[in-house]
Short mmCIF file of C-alpha atoms and ligand atoms in Angstrom, two decimals:
data_model
loop_
_atom_site.label_atom_id
_atom_site.label_comp_id
_atom_site.label_asym_id
_atom_site.label_seq_id
_atom_site.Cartn_x
_atom_site.Cartn_y
_atom_site.Cartn_z
CA MET A 112 13.75 -11.36 -15.52
CA LEU A 113 15.17 -13.55 -12.67
CA GLN A 114 14.07 -17.39 -11.85
CA ASP A 115 15.31 -19.49 -9.27
CA GLY A 116 14.11 -22.41 -11.02
CA ALA A 117 11.85 -24.26 -7.73
CA GLY A 118 8.26 -23.20 -8.42
CA ALA A 119 9.04 -19.31 -8.10
CA ALA A 120 5.42 -18.09 -9.34
CA PRO A 121 6.62 -16.60 -12.64
CA GLN A 122 6.93 -12.92 -13.31
CA SER A 123 7.23 -11.16 -16.34
CA GLY A 124 9.95 -7.95 -16.79
CA ASP A 125 7.49 -7.53 -20.39
CA ASP A 126 6.23 -3.60 -21.24
CA MET A 127 3.22 -4.74 -22.42
CA ASP A 128 1.88 -6.89 -19.37
CA ARG A 129 -1.95 -5.62 -18.09
CA ILE A 130 -2.92 -6.17 -15.11
CA ARG A 131 -7.30 -6.43 -15.30
CA ILE A 132 -9.28 -5.80 -11.73
CA VAL A 133 -12.53 -5.69 -10.81
CA GLY A 134 -12.65 -3.45 -8.33
CA GLY A 135 -15.41 -3.89 -5.70
CA ARG A 136 -14.06 -6.26 -3.48
CA GLU A 137 -12.68 -6.29 0.84
CA LEU A 138 -9.82 -7.87 1.17
CA HIS A 139 -8.90 -10.73 3.94
CA GLY A 140 -6.56 -12.83 4.46
CA GLU A 141 -3.32 -12.46 5.26
CA ILE A 142 0.06 -10.84 3.26
CA PRO A 143 3.43 -11.77 3.36
CA ILE A 144 5.47 -8.77 3.06
CA SER A 145 8.85 -9.22 0.82
CA GLY A 146 12.39 -7.68 1.84
CA ALA A 147 12.63 -4.54 1.33
CA LYS A 148 14.53 -3.42 -2.59
CA ASN A 149 15.74 -0.38 -1.38
CA ALA A 150 17.46 -1.91 1.39
CA ALA A 151 18.40 -5.18 -1.05
CA LEU A 152 20.14 -2.72 -3.82
CA PRO A 153 22.42 -1.04 -1.82
CA LEU A 154 23.31 -4.28 -0.19
CA MET A 155 24.13 -6.50 -3.03
CA ILE A 156 26.15 -3.29 -4.62
CA ALA A 157 28.02 -3.43 -0.96
CA SER A 158 29.66 -6.88 -2.26
CA LEU A 159 31.73 -4.69 -4.30
CA LEU A 160 33.57 -3.48 -1.11
CA THR A 161 35.32 -7.24 -0.55
CA ASP A 162 36.62 -10.18 -2.28
CA GLN A 163 35.31 -12.54 0.29
CA PRO A 164 31.27 -13.59 -0.21
CA LEU A 165 28.71 -12.15 1.08
CA THR A 166 25.27 -14.00 1.64
CA LEU A 167 22.05 -12.40 1.40
CA ASP A 168 19.06 -13.51 2.85
CA ASN A 169 15.21 -12.81 2.16
CA VAL A 170 15.82 -11.09 -1.36
CA PRO A 171 13.00 -9.95 -2.72
CA ARG A 172 12.50 -10.86 -6.28
CA LEU A 173 11.81 -8.23 -8.54
CA ALA A 174 13.06 -7.05 -11.76
CA ASP A 175 15.52 -4.10 -10.35
CA VAL A 176 16.62 -7.03 -8.33
CA ALA A 177 17.98 -8.92 -12.10
CA GLN A 178 18.57 -6.13 -13.59
CA LEU A 179 21.41 -5.15 -10.45
CA GLN A 180 22.81 -8.88 -10.35
CA ARG A 181 23.22 -8.42 -14.31
CA ILE A 182 25.56 -4.89 -13.38
CA LEU A 183 27.79 -6.32 -10.79
CA GLY A 184 27.77 -9.54 -12.80
CA ASN A 185 29.66 -7.47 -15.70
CA HIS A 186 32.23 -5.92 -13.11
CA GLY A 187 33.06 -9.58 -12.35
CA VAL A 188 30.63 -10.21 -8.84
CA ASP A 189 30.12 -14.19 -9.15
CA VAL A 190 26.16 -14.59 -8.41
CA MET A 191 24.93 -17.85 -6.69
CA VAL A 192 21.03 -17.89 -5.66
CA ASN A 193 19.62 -20.17 -3.79
CA GLY A 194 15.87 -20.36 -4.63
CA LYS A 195 12.78 -21.92 -3.01
CA ARG A 196 13.04 -25.28 -1.36
CA PRO A 197 10.39 -27.33 -0.66
CA GLU A 198 9.62 -26.91 3.04
CA ASP A 199 9.96 -22.59 2.31
CA ARG A 200 6.98 -21.21 2.99
CA ASP A 201 5.14 -19.65 0.54
CA TYR A 202 6.62 -15.99 -0.46
CA GLN A 203 10.16 -16.95 1.10
CA GLY A 204 12.78 -14.56 -0.26
CA GLN A 205 15.58 -16.08 -2.06
CA THR A 206 19.27 -15.81 -0.80
CA LEU A 207 21.76 -14.71 -2.30
CA THR A 208 25.42 -14.96 -2.46
CA LEU A 209 27.67 -12.57 -4.14
CA SER A 210 31.77 -13.30 -4.74
CA ALA A 211 34.11 -10.20 -5.83
CA ALA A 212 36.52 -12.09 -5.44
CA ARG A 213 38.40 -10.08 -8.58
CA ILE A 214 37.14 -6.92 -9.93
CA VAL A 215 37.17 -7.45 -14.34
CA ASP A 216 35.53 -4.48 -14.74
CA THR A 217 35.37 -0.43 -13.48
CA THR A 218 32.46 0.47 -15.83
CA ALA A 219 29.37 0.30 -15.59
CA PRO A 220 27.91 0.97 -19.09
CA TYR A 221 24.74 3.14 -20.45
CA GLU A 222 22.87 -0.18 -21.78
CA LEU A 223 22.71 -1.31 -17.54
CA VAL A 224 23.15 1.66 -15.74
CA SER A 225 20.48 3.81 -17.93
CA ARG A 226 17.28 1.13 -16.33
CA MET A 227 17.77 2.02 -12.81
CA ARG A 228 19.00 4.78 -11.29
CA ALA A 229 20.67 3.26 -7.83
CA SER A 230 23.09 1.14 -10.00
CA PHE A 231 24.87 4.32 -10.21
CA TRP A 232 25.83 3.68 -6.38
CA VAL A 233 28.77 0.86 -7.74
CA ILE A 234 30.52 3.92 -8.05
CA GLY A 235 31.30 4.47 -4.03
CA PRO A 236 32.87 1.05 -3.75
CA LEU A 237 34.53 0.70 -7.30
CA VAL A 238 36.42 4.09 -6.62
CA ALA A 239 37.59 3.02 -2.62
CA ARG A 240 38.29 -0.50 -3.82
CA MET A 241 40.06 -0.11 -7.53
CA GLY A 242 40.73 3.32 -7.41
CA HIS A 243 38.77 4.23 -10.57
CA ALA A 244 35.01 3.81 -11.69
CA ARG A 245 33.50 5.15 -14.73
CA VAL A 246 30.13 5.11 -14.20
CA SER A 247 26.79 5.94 -17.17
CA MET A 248 24.51 8.83 -15.73
CA PRO A 249 21.51 7.13 -14.57
CA GLY A 250 18.36 5.96 -15.54
CA GLY A 251 14.92 5.33 -13.40
CA CYS A 252 11.97 6.55 -12.84
CA ALA A 253 10.88 9.57 -14.90
CA ILE A 254 10.34 11.71 -11.57
CA GLY A 255 11.54 15.24 -12.09
CA THR A 256 15.11 15.71 -12.06
CA ARG A 257 16.95 13.35 -9.87
CA PRO A 258 20.62 14.65 -10.21
CA VAL A 259 23.69 13.09 -8.68
CA ASP A 260 25.56 16.07 -7.61
CA LEU A 261 25.59 15.17 -4.12
CA LEU A 262 26.90 11.95 -4.47
CA LEU A 263 29.44 13.12 -6.11
CA LEU A 264 30.38 15.18 -3.87
CA VAL A 265 30.80 12.60 -1.45
CA LEU A 266 33.84 10.98 -3.86
CA GLU A 267 35.83 14.57 -3.95
CA ARG A 268 35.40 14.94 -0.51
CA LEU A 269 36.62 11.74 0.16
CA GLY A 270 39.83 12.82 -1.81
CA ALA A 271 38.54 11.52 -5.54
CA ALA A 272 39.27 13.46 -9.05
CA ILE A 273 35.81 13.44 -11.31
CA ASP A 274 35.32 14.50 -14.80
CA ILE A 275 32.53 14.06 -17.19
CA ASP A 276 32.87 11.94 -20.50
CA GLY A 277 30.70 11.78 -22.70
CA GLY A 278 27.73 11.18 -20.43
CA TYR A 279 29.62 9.24 -18.14
CA VAL A 280 31.20 10.06 -14.51
CA VAL A 281 34.53 9.20 -14.38
CA ALA A 282 35.88 8.96 -10.40
CA ARG A 283 40.03 8.46 -9.62
CA THR A 284 42.32 8.50 -7.35
CA GLU A 285 45.81 7.78 -7.03
CA SER A 286 46.59 6.70 -3.52
CA GLY A 287 43.62 5.77 -2.25
CA LEU A 288 40.20 7.68 -0.76
CA ARG A 289 41.30 9.56 2.43
CA GLY A 290 38.43 10.24 5.42
CA GLY A 291 36.44 13.73 4.82
CA THR A 292 33.47 16.03 6.10
CA ILE A 293 30.57 15.10 4.19
CA ALA A 294 28.07 18.22 4.66
CA PHE A 295 24.65 17.31 3.17
CA PRO A 296 22.88 20.42 1.96
CA LYS A 297 19.98 18.13 1.36
CA VAL A 298 18.86 14.66 3.19
CA THR A 299 19.94 12.19 0.14
CA VAL A 300 18.98 7.95 0.51
CA GLY A 301 21.53 7.25 -2.45
CA GLY A 302 24.50 9.85 -1.42
CA THR A 303 24.29 8.27 2.25
CA HIS A 304 24.38 4.79 0.92
CA THR A 305 27.86 6.05 -1.16
CA ALA A 306 29.18 7.79 1.71
CA LEU A 307 28.86 4.50 3.96
CA MET A 308 30.61 2.46 1.14
CA ALA A 309 32.99 5.08 0.33
CA ALA A 310 34.25 5.88 3.49
CA SER A 311 34.32 2.16 4.91
CA LEU A 312 37.63 1.37 2.74
CA ALA A 313 39.40 5.09 3.12
CA ARG A 314 42.28 5.86 5.45
CA GLY A 315 41.13 7.61 8.71
CA ALA A 316 37.90 8.62 9.78
CA SER A 317 34.66 10.12 7.96
CA VAL A 318 31.99 12.44 9.08
CA ILE A 319 28.79 12.39 7.78
CA GLU A 320 26.35 15.57 8.53
CA ASN A 321 22.74 16.12 7.64
CA ALA A 322 23.14 11.90 6.97
CA ALA A 323 19.20 10.13 5.75
CA ARG A 324 17.74 8.15 8.75
CA GLU A 325 15.63 5.80 6.73
CA PRO A 326 15.72 2.10 8.24
CA GLU A 327 18.07 1.15 4.85
CA VAL A 328 20.84 3.40 5.78
CA VAL A 329 20.83 1.41 8.91
CA ASP A 330 20.36 -2.01 7.37
CA LEU A 331 23.30 -0.99 4.78
CA ALA A 332 25.81 -0.03 8.23
CA ASP A 333 25.09 -3.07 10.11
CA CYS A 334 25.44 -5.23 7.04
CA LEU A 335 29.16 -3.29 6.74
CA ASN A 336 29.61 -3.23 10.45
CA LYS A 337 29.70 -7.18 9.85
CA MET A 338 31.58 -6.89 6.89
CA GLY A 339 34.49 -5.01 9.52
CA ALA A 340 33.61 -1.70 9.07
CA LYS A 341 33.46 0.84 11.74
CA ILE A 342 30.37 2.61 11.33
CA SER A 343 28.53 4.58 14.39
CA GLY A 344 25.39 6.51 14.09
CA ALA A 345 23.22 5.56 11.44
CA GLY A 346 19.86 6.07 11.88
CA THR A 347 20.69 9.56 13.29
CA SER A 348 21.71 12.28 11.03
CA ARG A 349 25.23 12.49 12.57
CA ILE A 350 27.16 9.10 10.99
CA VAL A 351 30.90 8.28 11.84
CA VAL A 352 32.42 6.35 9.75
CA GLU A 353 36.42 4.69 10.82
CA GLY A 354 37.37 3.63 7.70
CA VAL A 355 39.40 0.65 7.45
CA PRO A 356 42.01 -1.02 5.04
CA ARG A 357 39.66 -4.02 4.03
CA LEU A 358 36.75 -5.37 4.51
CA GLY A 359 35.33 -9.57 4.78
CA GLY A 360 32.52 -11.61 4.19
CA ALA A 361 29.38 -11.95 6.03
CA ARG A 362 25.63 -12.88 6.09
CA HIS A 363 23.17 -10.36 6.34
CA ARG A 364 18.74 -10.33 6.35
CA VAL A 365 17.15 -7.40 4.40
CA LEU A 366 15.03 -6.14 6.36
CA PRO A 367 10.95 -6.36 5.26
CA ASP A 368 9.88 -3.35 2.56
CA ARG A 369 7.86 -0.51 4.63
CA ILE A 370 6.89 0.50 0.99
CA GLU A 371 5.17 -2.64 -0.34
CA THR A 372 3.97 -2.85 3.82
CA GLY A 373 2.07 0.31 3.12
CA THR A 374 0.42 -0.12 0.14
CA TYR A 375 -1.26 -2.95 1.68
CA ALA A 376 -2.15 -0.92 4.27
CA MET A 377 -3.35 1.39 2.20
CA ALA A 378 -5.29 -1.57 -0.21
CA VAL A 379 -7.42 -2.30 2.69
CA ALA A 380 -8.00 0.84 4.21
CA MET A 381 -9.62 1.68 0.08
CA THR A 382 -11.71 -1.48 0.08
CA GLY A 383 -12.43 -2.34 3.36
CA GLY A 384 -11.98 -5.91 5.10
CA ASP A 385 -9.35 -7.29 7.68
CA VAL A 386 -5.78 -8.78 6.47
CA LEU A 387 -2.31 -9.56 8.35
CA LEU A 388 0.63 -7.92 6.76
CA GLU A 389 2.83 -11.36 7.76
CA GLY A 390 6.51 -9.77 8.79
CA GLY A 391 5.71 -6.17 8.51
CA ARG A 392 7.23 -3.93 11.24
CA PRO A 393 5.77 -0.74 12.54
CA GLU A 394 8.55 0.84 13.59
CA LEU A 395 9.52 1.28 10.41
CA LEU A 396 6.74 3.10 8.83
CA GLN A 397 4.96 4.50 11.81
CA GLY A 398 4.52 8.07 10.55
CA ALA A 399 2.42 6.39 7.22
CA LEU A 400 0.53 4.08 10.00
CA ASP A 401 -0.55 7.43 11.97
CA VAL A 402 -1.67 8.93 8.62
CA LEU A 403 -4.06 5.91 8.02
CA THR A 404 -5.42 5.67 11.46
CA GLN A 405 -6.22 9.35 10.94
CA ALA A 406 -8.00 8.66 8.40
CA GLY A 407 -10.03 5.85 9.94
CA ALA A 408 -8.56 2.16 9.56
CA ARG A 409 -7.81 0.34 12.52
CA ILE A 410 -4.35 -0.91 13.37
CA SER A 411 -2.67 -2.76 15.29
CA SER A 412 0.46 -4.99 15.59
CA THR A 413 0.89 -8.57 16.13
CA ASN A 414 3.60 -11.34 16.24
CA GLN A 415 3.22 -11.79 13.24
CA GLY A 416 2.83 -7.98 11.59
CA ILE A 417 0.69 -5.35 11.31
CA ARG A 418 -2.86 -5.59 10.95
CA VAL A 419 -5.06 -3.31 9.36
CA ALA A 420 -8.44 -3.37 8.86
CA ARG A 421 -11.95 -1.14 8.24
CA ASN A 422 -15.45 -2.07 8.39
CA GLY A 423 -17.87 -0.58 6.00
CA ALA A 424 -17.69 3.33 7.75
CA GLY A 425 -15.95 6.64 5.53
CA LEU A 426 -12.72 7.74 5.33
CA ASP A 427 -11.40 10.90 6.50
CA PRO A 428 -9.22 13.49 4.72
CA VAL A 429 -6.77 14.05 5.34
CA GLU A 430 -2.78 16.74 5.40
CA VAL A 431 0.56 15.25 4.47
CA THR A 432 3.79 16.28 3.72
CA THR A 433 6.26 14.26 2.40
CA ARG A 434 9.48 13.86 4.35
CA PRO A 435 12.47 12.37 5.11
CA PHE A 436 12.55 9.35 7.80
CA PRO A 437 10.76 9.94 10.15
CA GLY A 438 8.69 11.31 7.76
CA PHE A 439 5.87 10.16 5.41
CA PRO A 440 7.24 8.81 2.53
CA THR A 441 7.16 9.84 -0.93
CA ASP A 442 7.13 6.36 -1.81
CA LEU A 443 3.69 6.48 -0.17
CA GLN A 444 2.64 9.33 -1.93
CA ALA A 445 0.67 8.41 -4.84
CA GLN A 446 -0.95 5.84 -2.96
CA LEU A 447 -2.68 7.68 -0.27
CA MET A 448 -3.30 9.75 -2.67
CA ALA A 449 -5.40 6.88 -4.47
CA LEU A 450 -7.04 6.19 -0.63
CA MET A 451 -8.05 10.13 -1.00
CA CYS A 452 -9.84 10.10 -3.53
CA CYS A 453 -12.82 8.66 -1.97
CA ALA A 454 -12.69 10.31 1.48
CA ARG A 455 -15.45 12.29 2.83
CA GLY A 456 -13.97 15.80 2.20
CA THR A 457 -10.94 17.45 0.75
CA SER A 458 -7.52 16.22 1.50
CA HIS A 459 -4.56 18.04 0.78
CA ILE A 460 -1.13 16.66 -0.34
CA THR A 461 2.18 18.49 -0.74
CA GLU A 462 5.17 16.63 -2.26
CA THR A 463 9.17 18.05 -1.43
CA ILE A 464 10.88 15.22 -2.22
CA PHE A 465 10.66 14.84 -5.71
CA GLU A 466 9.52 17.79 -7.95
CA ASN A 467 6.81 15.81 -10.96
CA ARG A 468 6.30 13.61 -8.95
CA PHE A 469 2.78 13.37 -9.87
CA MET A 470 2.14 11.48 -12.65
CA HIS A 471 -0.28 9.48 -11.78
CA VAL A 472 -2.80 12.33 -11.17
CA GLN A 473 -3.73 12.90 -14.64
CA GLU A 474 -4.33 8.72 -14.83
CA LEU A 475 -6.43 8.67 -11.65
CA VAL A 476 -8.62 11.44 -13.03
CA ARG A 477 -9.74 8.84 -15.75
CA LEU A 478 -10.96 6.84 -12.77
CA GLY A 479 -13.45 9.59 -11.92
CA ALA A 480 -10.88 11.48 -9.11
CA ARG A 481 -11.19 14.57 -8.60
CA ILE A 482 -7.30 16.46 -7.80
CA HIS A 483 -6.25 19.56 -8.77
CA LEU A 484 -2.30 20.91 -8.67
CA ASP A 485 -1.13 23.66 -7.21
CA GLY A 486 3.10 23.46 -7.13
CA ASP A 487 4.09 21.26 -5.13
CA THR A 488 0.10 20.40 -3.61
CA ALA A 489 -2.41 17.74 -4.38
CA SER A 490 -6.24 19.23 -3.57
CA ILE A 491 -7.80 15.66 -3.76
CA GLU A 492 -11.83 15.95 -3.11
CA GLY A 493 -13.16 13.14 -2.53
CA VAL A 494 -15.71 11.44 -4.76
CA GLU A 495 -18.70 9.03 -3.60
CA ARG A 496 -17.49 5.86 -6.69
CA LEU A 497 -14.67 5.47 -8.79
CA THR A 498 -15.22 3.85 -12.10
CA GLY A 499 -13.08 1.28 -14.05
CA ALA A 500 -11.03 2.68 -17.30
CA PRO A 501 -7.87 1.98 -18.67
CA VAL A 502 -5.05 3.75 -16.78
CA MET A 503 -1.57 3.61 -18.44
CA ALA A 504 1.29 2.67 -15.30
CA THR A 505 3.93 5.59 -15.48
CA ASP A 506 6.41 5.03 -12.65
CA LEU A 507 6.95 2.71 -10.03
CA ARG A 508 4.83 3.48 -6.96
CA ALA A 509 2.29 5.82 -9.64
CA SER A 510 1.66 2.62 -11.14
CA VAL A 511 0.45 0.87 -8.11
CA SER A 512 -1.34 3.68 -7.14
CA LEU A 513 -3.68 2.73 -9.41
CA VAL A 514 -4.01 -0.96 -8.57
CA ILE A 515 -5.76 0.45 -5.36
CA ALA A 516 -7.88 2.95 -6.98
CA ALA A 517 -8.97 0.26 -9.09
CA LEU A 518 -9.86 -2.58 -6.53
CA ALA A 519 -12.84 -0.22 -5.03
CA ALA A 520 -13.79 2.18 -8.39
CA GLU A 521 -16.84 0.21 -10.04
CA GLY A 522 -16.12 -2.75 -13.27
CA GLU A 523 -13.14 -3.38 -14.56
CA THR A 524 -9.51 -1.75 -14.81
CA MET A 525 -6.80 -2.59 -17.24
CA VAL A 526 -3.28 -1.20 -16.08
CA ASN A 527 -0.90 -1.15 -18.77
CA ARG A 528 2.46 -0.95 -18.93
CA VAL A 529 2.85 -2.54 -15.63
CA TYR A 530 6.78 -2.62 -16.29
CA HIS A 531 7.41 -0.55 -13.07
CA LEU A 532 4.87 -2.65 -11.57
CA ASP A 533 7.59 -5.31 -11.78
CA ARG A 534 10.64 -3.40 -10.82
CA GLY A 535 9.16 -2.99 -6.96
CA PHE A 536 6.24 -5.13 -6.17
CA GLU A 537 6.59 -9.12 -5.97
CA ARG A 538 3.75 -10.97 -7.00
CA LEU A 539 1.51 -8.20 -6.39
CA GLU A 540 -1.44 -10.01 -8.44
CA ASN A 541 -1.10 -13.04 -6.32
CA LYS A 542 -0.52 -11.43 -3.15
CA LEU A 543 -4.05 -9.28 -3.79
CA GLY A 544 -5.91 -12.26 -5.20
CA ARG A 545 -5.13 -14.72 -2.27
CA CYS A 546 -7.22 -11.55 -0.08
CA GLY A 547 -10.43 -11.68 -2.30
CA ALA A 548 -9.21 -9.14 -4.84
CA GLU A 549 -10.25 -10.08 -8.71
CA VAL A 550 -7.22 -9.26 -9.92
CA GLN A 551 -5.25 -10.59 -12.62
CA ARG A 552 -2.52 -9.98 -15.19
CA ILE A 553 -2.82 -10.34 -18.93
CA SER A 554 -0.05 -11.13 -20.71
CA GLY A 555 1.35 -9.51 -23.73
C1 UD1 B 228 15.77 6.91 -2.94
C2 UD1 B 228 14.89 5.44 -3.42
C3 UD1 B 228 13.48 6.08 -3.42
C4 UD1 B 228 12.96 7.23 -2.57
C5 UD1 B 228 13.93 8.20 -2.47
C6 UD1 B 228 13.04 8.98 -1.20
C7 UD1 B 228 15.99 3.39 -3.60
C8 UD1 B 228 17.14 2.90 -4.77
N1 UD1 B 228 15.44 4.13 -4.03
O1 UD1 B 228 16.01 7.32 -3.49
O2 UD1 B 228 12.71 4.79 -3.73
O3 UD1 B 228 11.80 7.88 -3.05
O4 UD1 B 228 15.40 7.61 -1.68
O5 UD1 B 228 13.49 8.52 0.12
O6 UD1 B 228 16.36 3.50 -2.55
N2 UD1 B 228 19.31 14.77 -5.00
C9 UD1 B 228 19.73 15.62 -5.51
N3 UD1 B 228 21.36 15.68 -5.82
C10 UD1 B 228 21.27 13.78 -5.85
C11 UD1 B 228 21.05 12.93 -5.19
C12 UD1 B 228 19.61 13.24 -4.80
O7 UD1 B 228 19.75 16.72 -5.29
O8 UD1 B 228 23.19 13.52 -6.09
C13 UD1 B 228 17.59 15.08 -4.19
C14 UD1 B 228 16.65 14.60 -4.96
O9 UD1 B 228 16.42 14.60 -6.56
C15 UD1 B 228 15.85 14.41 -4.21
C16 UD1 B 228 16.39 14.17 -3.04
O10 UD1 B 228 17.09 14.54 -3.32
O11 UD1 B 228 15.14 15.64 -4.30
C17 UD1 B 228 16.51 13.31 -2.23
O12 UD1 B 228 16.58 11.92 -3.66
P1 UD1 B 228 17.88 10.60 -2.73
O13 UD1 B 228 17.18 10.44 -1.34
O14 UD1 B 228 18.90 10.86 -3.07
O15 UD1 B 228 16.92 10.02 -3.81
P2 UD1 B 228 17.25 8.47 -3.87
O16 UD1 B 228 18.54 8.19 -2.84
O17 UD1 B 228 17.80 8.45 -5.21
#
């Protein structure tokens, strides 16, 4: 696990760690929002595109970031970590300087890639810069089939030849990538990241149609442009990339994590109370904030971030369908479901992005929730109260939904196997504890 050696709160990636929560406390105070995991990962991978150093500020301290450092290290990227300085605020993110002066290996092996799906994205920069990449098929969250066909479509459209060999994807190009048109049949964040990175070093112009419009795509495009890329239209569904022969170094600040912001907003809506989500930016999650307002939370934006409050009144049920940005994010679906477990009536939540992203349902039911699944739609009948129980974290967002439910449940909940939580939420127990929650990590 990544440590900066200067007073970072210890985090553990140990599979056996548990989180104990005693529910029933309101949340009051401030929660600092970390840099976005889903922006930090592609930004770190972009360092492979240049032999010059790329400096990233506000990088969250997460297991996935540490894992990606190992993967990039294997390719020859030198990572310098500037951690917390004495004058820094408690929760300031870390600064990473990544230098890929020389790529020493274009293979990303199974042992490293299998734990995190996003690490597959190294394939784009490697083949763009080196003309060759051999990358293991990915692992990551067990949420339905998560194929890589659209990522390979990107490379093929830019002129790479693709083979599958012993669980590895091998991508090659004899004379470098050339610009092309990439029309995605469905919106893919990882596909759009891959297209941006690969097309930036291709010969000629590329057009990405039906591109993902997520804020993390815009953040990557901004950083690539600072590195000398010529990208226009990021944030819309049509992006144009003029290839350049080489990219240089840059300095870039990772944008705040909208999923972490939305998660804590839901936690406050669940328990009641009044919390400032410091550094949260409403425009990054307006769709989710609108749903919370509809449910009865009070949301306002201030100079310092987003303020979420709910007094004693109960929550109203909602009807929500997950959609690509700017719609309601799939990464907040499990958390919203936890929240709706205690609403005054029946809510319906439809998941359209990933199949099987309902692993949290069974565990929420263990806490007393009434949820009925019908295909890709869950009906959640609000109950008077949830009751604490031992539950198991199954994927990143599912595990945090159990935490939200536990914060409102009567008695003690033990969330087992919090490994997934550590992949995406920085110091969750400290952030919630500071606001009055009774929550502690139990090691081993
Ligand atoms: C990213 C996020 C993840 C989020 C997801 C959707 C990161 C590190 N992860 O994942 O947290 O839940 O966006 O907002 O940023 N698909 C294919 N073929 C492909 C690629 C994707 O069919 O080659 C499908 C997927 O199965 C899914 C849909 O496209 O049904 C969207 O997936 P995608 O946007 O690519 O998700 P990720 O980039 O993996």
